[in-house]
Amino acid sequence: MKTILAAYPGVLKGTGCSILSALQDLPSAPWPALRSKMEKHLQVISVLQWVISFLAMGAAGTVLLIYMFCTDLWVIAAMYTAWLIFDWNTPKQGGRRSSWVRNWTMWTYFRDYFPIRLIKTHNLLPSRNYIFGYHPHGIFSFGAFCNFGTEATGFSKKFPGIKPSLATLAGNFRMPVFRDYLMSGGICPVNRNSIDYLLSQNGTGNAVVIVVGGAAESLNCAPGKNSVTLNNRKGFVRLALQQGSDLVPVYSFGENDVYKQVIFEERTWWRLAQKRLQKIIGFAPCLFHGCGFFSSDSWGMVPYNKPITTIVGEPITVPKIEQPPRDMVDLYHAMYINSLTSLFDKYKTRFGLKESDILHIH
């Protein structure tokens, strides 16, 4: 207080108004800076919880359930196991999405960390069903999860009447607790039964989001690399024809930039080991790193905060053909590749790429 009065000697002789005026002239407390720092930490925590959940929640839930059977809590474990058996097919039948979970404030912090944006280029009709092809996979497909597994970027407002269902590994839905966490976001297994149900027995206005490149594509992702695994991926096109669902190309600029990865040469021992494990466990064991929790200069599991911009392209109208011939599948597959390439070329210079950059399709 003495310091304050020494800095403003006129206050000693003035009135209460003089005191108030002097206090207002003092440097303001660093609340904006403190708030910004707190928000940054919350953003990091929201992203890190998803990374850890994806990597460990399923295994941790399984171990915990087994452990509970060996304790006095075995009754709870038995009841949950009975529920799990009863509820086993729910992920294949539209799941159990929760608007409350999809609108958690945590997801806005998740969005703002990178940040992630969703751009709409065309209207989608609620009277139709759709298959979104998402590219590229990246390491964790952050753009796909944020845009289609939450409402952080306002999908339902931008595409009224359309309900997105992000498809991921079916094995994740065999994991206790984790399966429920995934279903609450409208995430479904990427298998034939699940997708058939959504596109044929769940009315219209459904959009199944398939990360077409899958685990194989994640092995080749790296900052600045614009390549997708698509040439031999025709199953989603065949499925679209069988269900009469329109195809929508989706490209996320920046998805490959959030982690650095060691990419092994083809036919090396490490590469063969990665592919072998991919076939056994369903996903690719990538050797990657981001930054540390407290410093962007250290290594860690936190992704780099690079912008991710997801562009939803123009739908390709697809007829319904229950048994599409190969040439018909090839035709619509070629149309899809052309549409995806055009989408990339149209927007690439707006998001940090050069006019000479091209999309490599493998």
Coordinates of C-alpha atoms in Angstrom, one line a residue:
M1 CA 0.0 0.0 0.0
K2 CA 2.9 2.3 0.8
T3 CA 4.3 1.7 -2.6
I4 CA 1.0 2.6 -4.2
L5 CA 0.7 5.8 -2.3
A6 CA 4.3 6.7 -3.0
A7 CA 3.6 6.3 -6.7
Y8 CA 0.5 8.5 -6.5
P9 CA 1.3 11.2 -3.9
G10 CA -1.7 13.2 -4.8
V11 CA -4.0 10.6 -3.3
L12 CA -2.8 11.6 0.2
K13 CA -4.4 15.0 -0.2
G14 CA -7.3 14.0 -2.4
T15 CA -10.8 12.6 -1.9
G16 CA -12.2 9.0 -2.3
C17 CA -12.7 9.8 -6.0
S18 CA -9.0 10.5 -6.3
I19 CA -8.2 7.2 -4.7
L20 CA -10.5 5.4 -7.1
S21 CA -9.0 7.2 -10.1
A22 CA -5.5 6.3 -8.9
L23 CA -6.3 2.6 -8.5
Q24 CA -7.8 2.6 -12.0
D25 CA -4.5 3.9 -13.4
L26 CA -2.6 1.0 -11.8
P27 CA -1.4 -1.7 -14.2
S28 CA -4.2 -4.3 -14.5
A29 CA -3.7 -7.7 -13.0
P30 CA -2.5 -10.3 -15.5
W31 CA -5.8 -12.1 -15.7
P32 CA -6.0 -12.2 -19.6
A33 CA -2.6 -13.8 -19.7
L34 CA -3.4 -16.2 -16.9
R35 CA -6.7 -17.2 -18.5
S36 CA -5.0 -17.7 -21.8
K37 CA -2.5 -20.0 -20.2
M38 CA -5.2 -22.0 -18.4
E39 CA -7.1 -22.4 -21.6
K40 CA -4.0 -23.7 -23.3
H41 CA -3.5 -26.3 -20.6
L42 CA -7.1 -27.3 -20.8
Q43 CA -6.7 -27.7 -24.6
V44 CA -3.7 -29.9 -24.1
I45 CA -5.4 -32.0 -21.5
S46 CA -8.5 -32.5 -23.7
V47 CA -6.4 -33.7 -26.6
L48 CA -4.2 -35.9 -24.4
Q49 CA -7.1 -37.6 -22.7
W50 CA -8.4 -38.7 -26.1
V51 CA -5.0 -40.0 -27.2
I52 CA -4.6 -42.0 -23.9
S53 CA -8.2 -43.2 -24.0
F54 CA -7.8 -44.5 -27.6
L55 CA -4.5 -46.2 -26.7
A56 CA -5.2 -47.5 -23.2
M57 CA -8.9 -47.2 -22.1
G58 CA -9.9 -50.5 -23.6
A59 CA -7.0 -52.5 -22.1
A60 CA -7.4 -50.8 -18.8
G61 CA -11.1 -51.5 -18.7
T62 CA -10.5 -55.2 -19.5
V63 CA -7.8 -55.5 -16.8
L64 CA -10.0 -53.7 -14.2
L65 CA -13.0 -56.0 -15.0
I66 CA -10.9 -59.1 -14.5
Y67 CA -9.4 -57.7 -11.3
M68 CA -12.8 -56.9 -9.9
F69 CA -13.8 -60.6 -10.2
C70 CA -11.0 -61.3 -7.7
T71 CA -12.3 -58.9 -5.1
D72 CA -15.4 -58.3 -3.1
L73 CA -16.7 -56.3 -6.0
W74 CA -17.1 -59.4 -8.1
V75 CA -20.9 -58.9 -8.1
I76 CA -20.6 -55.6 -9.9
A77 CA -18.2 -57.2 -12.4
A78 CA -20.6 -60.0 -13.0
M79 CA -23.5 -57.6 -13.5
Y80 CA -21.5 -55.6 -16.0
T81 CA -20.4 -58.7 -17.8
A82 CA -24.0 -59.8 -18.1
W83 CA -24.9 -56.4 -19.5
L84 CA -22.0 -56.6 -21.9
I85 CA -23.3 -59.9 -23.3
F86 CA -26.8 -58.6 -23.5
D87 CA -25.7 -55.4 -25.2
W88 CA -23.1 -57.1 -27.5
N89 CA -24.8 -56.3 -30.8
T90 CA -25.7 -52.7 -30.1
P91 CA -22.7 -51.3 -31.9
K92 CA -23.7 -53.1 -35.0
Q93 CA -27.3 -51.7 -34.8
G94 CA -26.8 -48.0 -34.8
G95 CA -25.0 -47.8 -31.4
R96 CA -26.1 -45.6 -28.6
R97 CA -25.1 -42.0 -29.3
S98 CA -25.5 -39.2 -26.7
S99 CA -26.1 -35.6 -27.7
W100 CA -24.9 -34.6 -24.2
V101 CA -21.5 -36.3 -24.7
R102 CA -21.1 -35.0 -28.3
N103 CA -21.6 -31.5 -26.9
W104 CA -19.2 -31.6 -24.0
T105 CA -17.3 -28.4 -23.5
M106 CA -14.1 -30.4 -23.5
W107 CA -14.4 -31.0 -27.2
T108 CA -14.3 -27.2 -27.9
Y109 CA -10.9 -27.1 -26.1
F110 CA -10.0 -30.1 -28.2
R111 CA -11.0 -28.2 -31.4
D112 CA -9.2 -25.0 -30.4
Y113 CA -5.9 -26.7 -29.6
F114 CA -5.0 -27.3 -33.3
P115 CA -7.4 -25.6 -34.3
I116 CA -9.8 -27.8 -36.3
R117 CA -12.3 -26.4 -38.8
L118 CA -15.1 -27.9 -40.9
I119 CA -15.9 -26.4 -44.3
K120 CA -19.1 -27.2 -46.1
T121 CA -19.1 -26.9 -49.9
H122 CA -22.5 -28.3 -50.8
N123 CA -25.8 -29.1 -49.2
L124 CA -26.7 -32.6 -48.3
L125 CA -30.3 -33.8 -48.6
P126 CA -31.8 -35.5 -45.4
S127 CA -33.8 -37.7 -47.8
R128 CA -30.6 -39.5 -48.9
N129 CA -27.9 -41.6 -47.1
Y130 CA -24.2 -41.0 -47.6
I131 CA -20.8 -42.6 -47.3
F132 CA -18.1 -40.1 -46.5
G133 CA -14.6 -41.1 -47.6
Y134 CA -12.2 -39.4 -45.2
H135 CA -8.6 -38.7 -46.2
P136 CA -5.9 -38.9 -45.1
H137 CA -5.8 -41.2 -42.0
G138 CA -2.9 -39.5 -40.2
I139 CA -1.9 -41.1 -36.9
F140 CA -5.1 -40.7 -34.9
S141 CA -7.5 -39.1 -37.4
F142 CA -8.1 -36.1 -35.2
G143 CA -10.0 -34.2 -37.8
A144 CA -12.4 -37.1 -38.4
F145 CA -13.1 -37.5 -34.7
C146 CA -13.6 -33.8 -33.9
N147 CA -15.8 -33.1 -36.9
F148 CA -17.9 -36.3 -36.9
G149 CA -17.6 -37.8 -33.4
T150 CA -18.4 -34.5 -31.6
E151 CA -20.4 -31.3 -32.3
A152 CA -17.3 -29.1 -31.6
T153 CA -17.2 -27.8 -35.2
G154 CA -21.0 -27.6 -35.6
F155 CA -21.7 -30.5 -38.0
S156 CA -25.4 -30.7 -37.2
K157 CA -25.8 -27.0 -37.8
K158 CA -24.0 -27.0 -41.0
F159 CA -25.7 -30.2 -42.3
P160 CA -29.2 -30.1 -40.7
G161 CA -31.0 -33.5 -40.9
I162 CA -27.7 -35.4 -41.4
K163 CA -26.5 -37.8 -38.6
P164 CA -22.8 -38.7 -38.9
S165 CA -21.4 -42.1 -37.8
L166 CA -17.6 -42.3 -37.7
A167 CA -16.5 -45.9 -38.4
T168 CA -13.5 -47.4 -36.6
L169 CA -12.0 -50.8 -35.8
A170 CA -14.6 -53.3 -34.7
G171 CA -12.2 -54.7 -32.1
N172 CA -12.6 -51.5 -30.1
F173 CA -16.2 -52.4 -29.4
R174 CA -15.2 -55.6 -27.6
M175 CA -13.4 -53.5 -24.9
P176 CA -15.4 -52.9 -21.7
V177 CA -16.2 -49.2 -21.0
F178 CA -14.3 -48.0 -24.0
R179 CA -17.0 -49.3 -26.3
D180 CA -19.6 -47.2 -24.5
Y181 CA -17.4 -44.2 -24.7
L182 CA -17.1 -44.6 -28.4
M183 CA -20.8 -45.3 -29.0
S184 CA -21.7 -42.1 -27.1
G185 CA -20.1 -40.1 -29.8
G186 CA -22.0 -41.9 -32.5
I187 CA -18.9 -44.0 -33.5
C188 CA -19.6 -47.4 -35.0
P189 CA -17.7 -50.5 -36.1
V190 CA -16.3 -50.4 -39.6
N191 CA -17.8 -53.7 -40.7
R192 CA -20.4 -54.8 -43.2
N193 CA -23.2 -55.5 -40.7
S194 CA -22.9 -52.2 -38.9
I195 CA -22.7 -50.1 -42.1
D196 CA -25.5 -52.1 -43.8
Y197 CA -27.8 -51.4 -40.8
L198 CA -27.1 -47.7 -40.8
L199 CA -27.7 -47.3 -44.5
S200 CA -30.7 -49.7 -44.9
Q201 CA -32.5 -50.0 -41.6
N202 CA -32.1 -46.7 -39.9
G203 CA -34.1 -44.4 -42.2
T204 CA -32.5 -41.6 -44.2
G205 CA -30.2 -38.7 -43.4
N206 CA -27.3 -41.1 -42.3
A207 CA -23.7 -40.4 -43.1
V208 CA -21.2 -43.2 -42.4
V209 CA -17.7 -41.8 -42.3
I210 CA -15.0 -44.3 -43.4
V211 CA -11.3 -43.5 -43.1
V212 CA -10.6 -45.3 -46.4
G213 CA -6.8 -45.5 -46.2
G214 CA -7.0 -47.3 -42.8
A215 CA -4.0 -48.6 -40.9
A216 CA -1.9 -49.0 -44.0
E217 CA -2.1 -45.3 -44.8
S218 CA -1.1 -44.3 -41.3
L219 CA 2.3 -46.0 -41.9
N220 CA 3.1 -43.5 -44.6
C221 CA 1.9 -40.2 -43.0
A222 CA 4.4 -37.5 -42.3
P223 CA 4.3 -33.7 -42.1
G224 CA 4.1 -32.1 -45.6
K225 CA 3.1 -35.4 -47.2
N226 CA 0.0 -35.4 -49.3
S227 CA -0.7 -39.1 -50.2
V228 CA -3.7 -41.4 -49.8
T229 CA -4.1 -45.1 -50.1
L230 CA -7.1 -45.5 -52.5
N231 CA -6.3 -47.3 -55.7
N232 CA -7.2 -50.7 -54.4
R233 CA -9.8 -49.6 -51.9
K234 CA -13.1 -50.3 -53.7
G235 CA -15.2 -52.0 -51.0
F236 CA -16.8 -48.7 -49.9
V237 CA -17.8 -47.9 -53.5
R238 CA -19.4 -51.4 -53.9
L239 CA -21.2 -50.9 -50.6
A240 CA -22.5 -47.4 -51.8
L241 CA -23.8 -49.0 -55.0
Q242 CA -25.5 -51.9 -53.1
Q243 CA -27.3 -49.4 -50.7
G244 CA -27.8 -46.6 -53.2
S245 CA -25.9 -44.2 -50.9
D246 CA -24.2 -41.2 -52.3
L247 CA -20.4 -40.9 -52.1
V248 CA -18.9 -37.8 -50.5
P249 CA -15.1 -37.1 -50.7
V250 CA -13.6 -35.5 -47.6
Y251 CA -10.1 -34.2 -47.3
S252 CA -8.4 -32.8 -44.2
F253 CA -5.5 -30.4 -44.8
G254 CA -3.0 -30.6 -41.9
E255 CA -4.0 -34.1 -40.7
N256 CA -0.5 -35.5 -41.4
D257 CA 1.3 -32.5 -39.8
V258 CA 0.4 -33.1 -36.1
Y259 CA 2.9 -35.9 -35.5
K260 CA 6.4 -36.8 -36.8
Q261 CA 6.9 -40.4 -37.7
V262 CA 9.8 -42.7 -38.5
I263 CA 8.9 -44.2 -41.9
F264 CA 10.8 -47.4 -42.7
E265 CA 11.7 -48.4 -46.2
E266 CA 9.8 -51.2 -47.9
R267 CA 11.1 -54.7 -47.4
T268 CA 13.1 -53.8 -44.3
W269 CA 12.7 -55.9 -41.2
W270 CA 10.9 -53.1 -39.3
R271 CA 8.5 -52.5 -42.1
L272 CA 7.6 -56.2 -42.4
A273 CA 7.1 -56.3 -38.6
Q274 CA 4.7 -53.4 -38.8
K275 CA 2.7 -55.0 -41.5
R276 CA 2.6 -58.3 -39.7
L277 CA 1.4 -56.7 -36.5
Q278 CA -1.2 -54.7 -38.5
K279 CA -2.7 -57.9 -39.8
I280 CA -2.8 -59.5 -36.3
I281 CA -4.1 -56.6 -34.2
G282 CA -5.9 -54.6 -36.8
F283 CA -4.0 -51.3 -36.5
A284 CA -0.5 -50.2 -37.5
P285 CA 2.1 -49.8 -34.7
C286 CA 3.6 -46.5 -35.9
L287 CA 6.8 -45.1 -34.4
F288 CA 5.8 -41.5 -33.9
H289 CA 6.2 -38.6 -31.5
G290 CA 4.7 -35.2 -30.8
C291 CA 5.7 -32.6 -28.2
G292 CA 5.8 -32.8 -24.4
F293 CA 3.1 -31.6 -22.0
F294 CA 5.0 -28.7 -20.7
S295 CA 7.2 -27.7 -23.7
S296 CA 6.8 -27.9 -27.4
D297 CA 10.6 -28.4 -27.7
S298 CA 10.5 -31.8 -26.0
W299 CA 9.2 -35.1 -27.2
G300 CA 6.0 -36.6 -26.0
M301 CA 2.5 -37.9 -26.9
V302 CA 0.9 -34.5 -27.3
P303 CA 0.4 -33.7 -31.0
Y304 CA 1.8 -30.5 -32.5
N305 CA -0.8 -27.7 -32.6
K306 CA -1.0 -27.5 -36.4
P307 CA -4.3 -26.3 -38.1
I308 CA -6.5 -29.1 -39.5
T309 CA -9.1 -28.0 -42.0
T310 CA -11.6 -30.6 -43.2
I311 CA -13.4 -29.9 -46.5
V312 CA -16.6 -31.9 -47.2
G313 CA -16.9 -32.1 -51.0
E314 CA -19.7 -32.5 -53.5
P315 CA -21.8 -35.7 -53.2
I316 CA -21.6 -38.1 -56.1
T317 CA -25.1 -39.5 -56.8
V318 CA -25.0 -43.3 -56.8
P319 CA -27.8 -45.6 -58.1
K320 CA -28.9 -48.7 -56.1
I321 CA -27.6 -51.9 -57.7
E322 CA -27.8 -55.0 -55.4
Q323 CA -25.2 -56.9 -57.4
P324 CA -23.0 -54.2 -59.1
P325 CA -20.7 -55.6 -61.8
R326 CA -17.0 -54.9 -61.5
D327 CA -17.0 -52.4 -64.3
M328 CA -19.7 -50.4 -62.5
V329 CA -17.6 -50.4 -59.3
D330 CA -14.6 -49.3 -61.3
L331 CA -16.5 -46.5 -62.9
Y332 CA -17.7 -45.0 -59.6
H333 CA -14.4 -45.6 -58.0
A334 CA -12.7 -43.5 -60.8
M335 CA -15.4 -40.8 -60.4
Y336 CA -14.6 -40.7 -56.7
I337 CA -10.9 -40.4 -57.3
N338 CA -11.4 -37.5 -59.8
S339 CA -13.7 -35.8 -57.3
L340 CA -11.3 -36.1 -54.4
T341 CA -8.4 -34.8 -56.6
S342 CA -10.5 -31.8 -57.7
L343 CA -11.4 -31.1 -54.1
F344 CA -7.7 -31.2 -53.2
D345 CA -6.6 -29.0 -56.1
K346 CA -9.3 -26.4 -55.5
Y347 CA -8.4 -25.7 -51.8
K348 CA -4.7 -26.6 -51.5
T349 CA -3.4 -23.1 -52.0
R350 CA -5.8 -21.7 -49.3
F351 CA -4.2 -23.9 -46.7
G352 CA -0.5 -23.5 -47.1
L353 CA 0.3 -25.7 -50.1
K354 CA 1.7 -24.6 -53.4
E355 CA 0.0 -24.7 -56.7
S356 CA 2.5 -27.3 -57.9
D357 CA 1.7 -29.7 -55.0
I358 CA -0.2 -32.7 -56.1
L359 CA -2.2 -35.4 -54.3
H360 CA -0.4 -38.8 -54.6
I361 CA -2.8 -41.7 -54.8
H362 CA -1.4 -45.2 -54.1

